[in-house]
N, C-alpha and C. Protein backbone atom coordinates (compact mmCIF):
# COMPACT_ATOMS: atom_id res chain seq x y z
N MET A 1 -232.47 -5.00 -10.04
CA MET A 1 -231.00 -5.11 -9.90
C MET A 1 -230.76 -6.43 -10.63
N ASP A 2 -230.20 -5.82 -11.22
CA ASP A 2 -229.85 -6.05 -13.14
C ASP A 2 -228.58 -7.28 -12.51
N ARG A 3 -227.95 -7.67 -11.85
CA ARG A 3 -227.18 -8.28 -11.29
C ARG A 3 -226.66 -7.55 -9.63
N VAL A 4 -226.10 -8.55 -9.36
CA VAL A 4 -225.63 -8.88 -7.50
C VAL A 4 -223.88 -9.61 -8.31
N LEU A 5 -222.98 -8.82 -7.42
CA LEU A 5 -222.08 -9.69 -6.47
C LEU A 5 -221.84 -9.42 -6.17
N SER A 6 -221.37 -11.63 -5.37
CA SER A 6 -220.90 -11.35 -4.50
C SER A 6 -219.11 -11.69 -3.85
N ALA A 7 -218.73 -11.06 -3.68
CA ALA A 7 -216.97 -11.31 -3.99
C ALA A 7 -216.42 -10.65 -3.69
N ALA A 8 -214.98 -11.50 -2.76
CA ALA A 8 -213.53 -10.49 -2.84
C ALA A 8 -213.82 -9.47 -2.97
N TRP A 9 -213.12 -8.43 -2.21
CA TRP A 9 -213.12 -6.80 -3.19
C TRP A 9 -211.86 -7.36 -3.66
N GLN A 10 -211.01 -7.30 -3.39
CA GLN A 10 -209.49 -7.42 -3.77
C GLN A 10 -209.42 -8.74 -5.80
N THR A 11 -211.04 -8.77 -6.13
CA THR A 11 -211.05 -10.09 -7.09
C THR A 11 -211.76 -9.20 -8.08
N CYS A 12 -212.18 -8.19 -7.67
CA CYS A 12 -213.20 -7.16 -8.27
C CYS A 12 -212.13 -6.46 -9.27
N THR A 13 -212.89 -6.46 -10.31
CA THR A 13 -211.81 -4.79 -11.74
C THR A 13 -213.40 -4.68 -11.69
N LEU A 14 -213.29 -3.32 -10.92
CA LEU A 14 -214.57 -2.24 -11.79
C LEU A 14 -214.28 -0.89 -12.06
N THR A 15 -214.95 -0.09 -12.60
CA THR A 15 -214.32 1.50 -13.20
C THR A 15 -215.33 2.47 -12.45
N ASN A 16 -214.81 3.53 -12.32
CA ASN A 16 -215.34 4.26 -10.73
C ASN A 16 -216.96 4.89 -11.52
N GLU A 17 -217.33 4.46 -10.09
CA GLU A 17 -218.94 5.20 -11.10
C GLU A 17 -219.83 4.38 -12.16
N SER A 18 -219.14 3.12 -11.25
CA SER A 18 -220.00 2.18 -12.00
C SER A 18 -220.48 1.07 -10.67
N ILE A 19 -220.80 1.47 -9.47
CA ILE A 19 -221.84 0.78 -8.90
C ILE A 19 -223.00 1.63 -8.11
N THR A 20 -224.05 1.28 -7.93
CA THR A 20 -225.37 1.40 -7.16
C THR A 20 -225.60 1.71 -6.22
N LEU A 21 -225.43 0.39 -5.85
CA LEU A 21 -225.72 -0.34 -4.18
C LEU A 21 -224.00 -1.01 -3.88
N LEU A 22 -223.60 -0.12 -2.32
CA LEU A 22 -222.37 -0.95 -1.99
C LEU A 22 -222.44 -1.59 -1.17
N PHE A 23 -222.87 -2.52 -1.05
CA PHE A 23 -222.49 -3.55 0.41
C PHE A 23 -221.53 -3.59 0.95
N LEU A 24 -220.93 -2.90 1.98
CA LEU A 24 -220.16 -3.42 2.76
C LEU A 24 -219.33 -3.36 3.90
N ASN A 25 -218.76 -4.96 4.52
CA ASN A 25 -218.36 -4.79 5.79
C ASN A 25 -216.70 -4.54 5.59
N PRO A 26 -216.40 -3.81 5.94
CA PRO A 26 -214.93 -4.08 5.80
C PRO A 26 -214.52 -4.61 6.68
N PRO A 27 -212.98 -5.22 6.82
CA PRO A 27 -212.14 -5.34 7.97
C PRO A 27 -212.35 -3.89 8.79
N TYR A 28 -212.34 -4.42 9.64
CA TYR A 28 -211.78 -3.18 11.00
C TYR A 28 -210.25 -3.41 11.94
N ASN A 29 -209.50 -3.24 11.33
CA ASN A 29 -207.77 -3.79 11.97
C ASN A 29 -207.00 -2.81 11.79
N TYR A 30 -205.79 -2.77 11.74
CA TYR A 30 -204.94 -1.85 11.61
C TYR A 30 -203.90 -3.12 11.07
N ASP A 31 -203.37 -1.82 9.57
CA ASP A 31 -202.52 -2.38 8.58
C ASP A 31 -201.42 -3.53 9.68
N ARG A 32 -201.03 -3.91 9.82
CA ARG A 32 -199.97 -5.57 10.53
C ARG A 32 -198.43 -5.14 9.75
N PHE A 33 -198.26 -5.32 8.10
CA PHE A 33 -197.36 -5.23 7.62
C PHE A 33 -197.41 -3.99 7.29
N GLY A 34 -197.54 -3.03 6.96
CA GLY A 34 -197.72 -1.85 6.15
C GLY A 34 -197.01 -0.18 6.84
N ASP A 35 -197.80 1.05 7.10
CA ASP A 35 -197.41 1.88 8.07
C ASP A 35 -198.28 1.70 9.17
N GLN A 36 -198.82 0.43 9.85
CA GLN A 36 -200.55 0.95 10.79
C GLN A 36 -201.21 1.29 10.32
N ARG A 37 -201.17 2.03 8.82
CA ARG A 37 -203.33 2.53 8.87
C ARG A 37 -204.67 1.78 9.74
N ARG A 38 -205.43 2.17 10.08
CA ARG A 38 -206.31 1.48 9.29
C ARG A 38 -207.31 1.19 8.34
N LEU A 39 -206.63 0.00 8.48
CA LEU A 39 -208.01 -0.23 7.37
C LEU A 39 -208.92 -0.61 7.13
N GLU A 40 -210.17 -0.24 7.65
CA GLU A 40 -211.69 -0.43 7.65
C GLU A 40 -210.95 1.81 6.16
N THR A 41 -210.78 2.21 6.71
CA THR A 41 -210.60 4.19 6.70
C THR A 41 -210.09 3.66 4.66
N GLU A 42 -209.71 2.55 4.71
CA GLU A 42 -208.12 1.90 3.22
C GLU A 42 -209.27 1.75 2.56
N PHE A 43 -210.02 0.77 3.37
CA PHE A 43 -211.47 0.15 2.21
C PHE A 43 -212.07 0.75 1.63
N LEU A 44 -212.23 2.00 2.67
CA LEU A 44 -213.43 3.11 2.28
C LEU A 44 -212.30 3.80 1.31
N LYS A 45 -211.92 4.00 1.18
CA LYS A 45 -211.66 5.08 0.04
C LYS A 45 -211.01 4.54 -1.45
N THR A 46 -211.00 2.85 -1.01
CA THR A 46 -210.88 2.18 -2.61
C THR A 46 -211.97 1.86 -3.20
N THR A 47 -212.94 1.71 -2.24
CA THR A 47 -214.46 1.18 -2.55
C THR A 47 -215.77 2.40 -3.02
N THR A 48 -215.80 3.46 -2.52
CA THR A 48 -215.94 4.51 -3.12
C THR A 48 -216.72 5.63 -3.93
N PRO A 49 -215.53 5.42 -5.25
CA PRO A 49 -215.36 6.25 -5.98
C PRO A 49 -215.70 4.93 -6.82
N LYS A 50 -216.42 3.67 -6.89
CA LYS A 50 -216.65 2.71 -7.55
C LYS A 50 -218.63 3.30 -7.38
N LEU A 51 -218.60 3.77 -6.76
CA LEU A 51 -220.19 4.53 -5.78
C LEU A 51 -220.96 5.39 -7.69
N ILE A 52 -221.70 5.18 -7.77
CA ILE A 52 -222.60 6.36 -8.80
C ILE A 52 -222.53 7.45 -8.06
N ARG A 53 -222.56 8.41 -8.89
CA ARG A 53 -223.50 9.73 -8.22
C ARG A 53 -224.59 9.57 -7.77
N GLY A 54 -225.33 9.98 -6.46
CA GLY A 54 -226.22 8.74 -6.29
C GLY A 54 -226.84 7.71 -5.79
N GLY A 55 -225.64 6.88 -5.81
CA GLY A 55 -226.15 5.58 -5.01
C GLY A 55 -226.20 5.53 -4.00
N LEU A 56 -226.15 3.50 -3.29
CA LEU A 56 -226.29 4.02 -1.91
C LEU A 56 -224.65 2.54 -1.60
N LEU A 57 -224.22 3.32 -0.43
CA LEU A 57 -223.42 2.76 0.36
C LEU A 57 -223.72 2.40 1.45
N VAL A 58 -223.59 1.43 1.77
CA VAL A 58 -224.53 0.50 3.49
C VAL A 58 -222.98 0.19 3.75
N TYR A 59 -222.63 0.56 5.13
CA TYR A 59 -221.25 0.43 5.76
C TYR A 59 -221.97 0.18 6.60
N ILE A 60 -221.11 -1.56 7.66
CA ILE A 60 -221.82 -2.58 8.14
C ILE A 60 -220.55 -1.50 9.42
N VAL A 61 -221.15 -1.29 10.46
CA VAL A 61 -219.56 -0.51 11.50
C VAL A 61 -220.01 -1.69 12.72
N PRO A 62 -218.81 -2.35 14.03
CA PRO A 62 -219.49 -3.29 14.91
C PRO A 62 -219.50 -2.08 15.83
N LEU A 63 -221.82 -2.66 16.91
CA LEU A 63 -221.57 -2.16 16.58
C LEU A 63 -220.72 -1.81 18.55
N THR A 64 -219.45 -2.32 18.41
CA THR A 64 -218.38 -1.70 20.16
C THR A 64 -217.98 -0.49 19.16
N LEU A 65 -217.21 -0.66 17.97
CA LEU A 65 -216.86 0.60 17.92
C LEU A 65 -217.05 1.53 17.79
N LEU A 66 -219.14 2.31 17.99
CA LEU A 66 -219.46 3.18 18.04
C LEU A 66 -220.04 3.86 19.49
N GLY A 67 -219.26 2.93 20.57
CA GLY A 67 -219.34 3.17 22.05
C GLY A 67 -218.84 4.68 21.69
């Protein structure tokens, strides 16, 4: 890897299809202030366009949610 960035997603400004590896640990909860959408779904929708075609997505899912 040429560069590794460890930062809060909201602080990053990235162009689409600019990342080769996304290691994501999204918030698993409901949006308390909006329309009660699942936060992990919204997180996935905003992050995956940044991944290049053929890139690798590592998505952390708590075992309790897989049950």
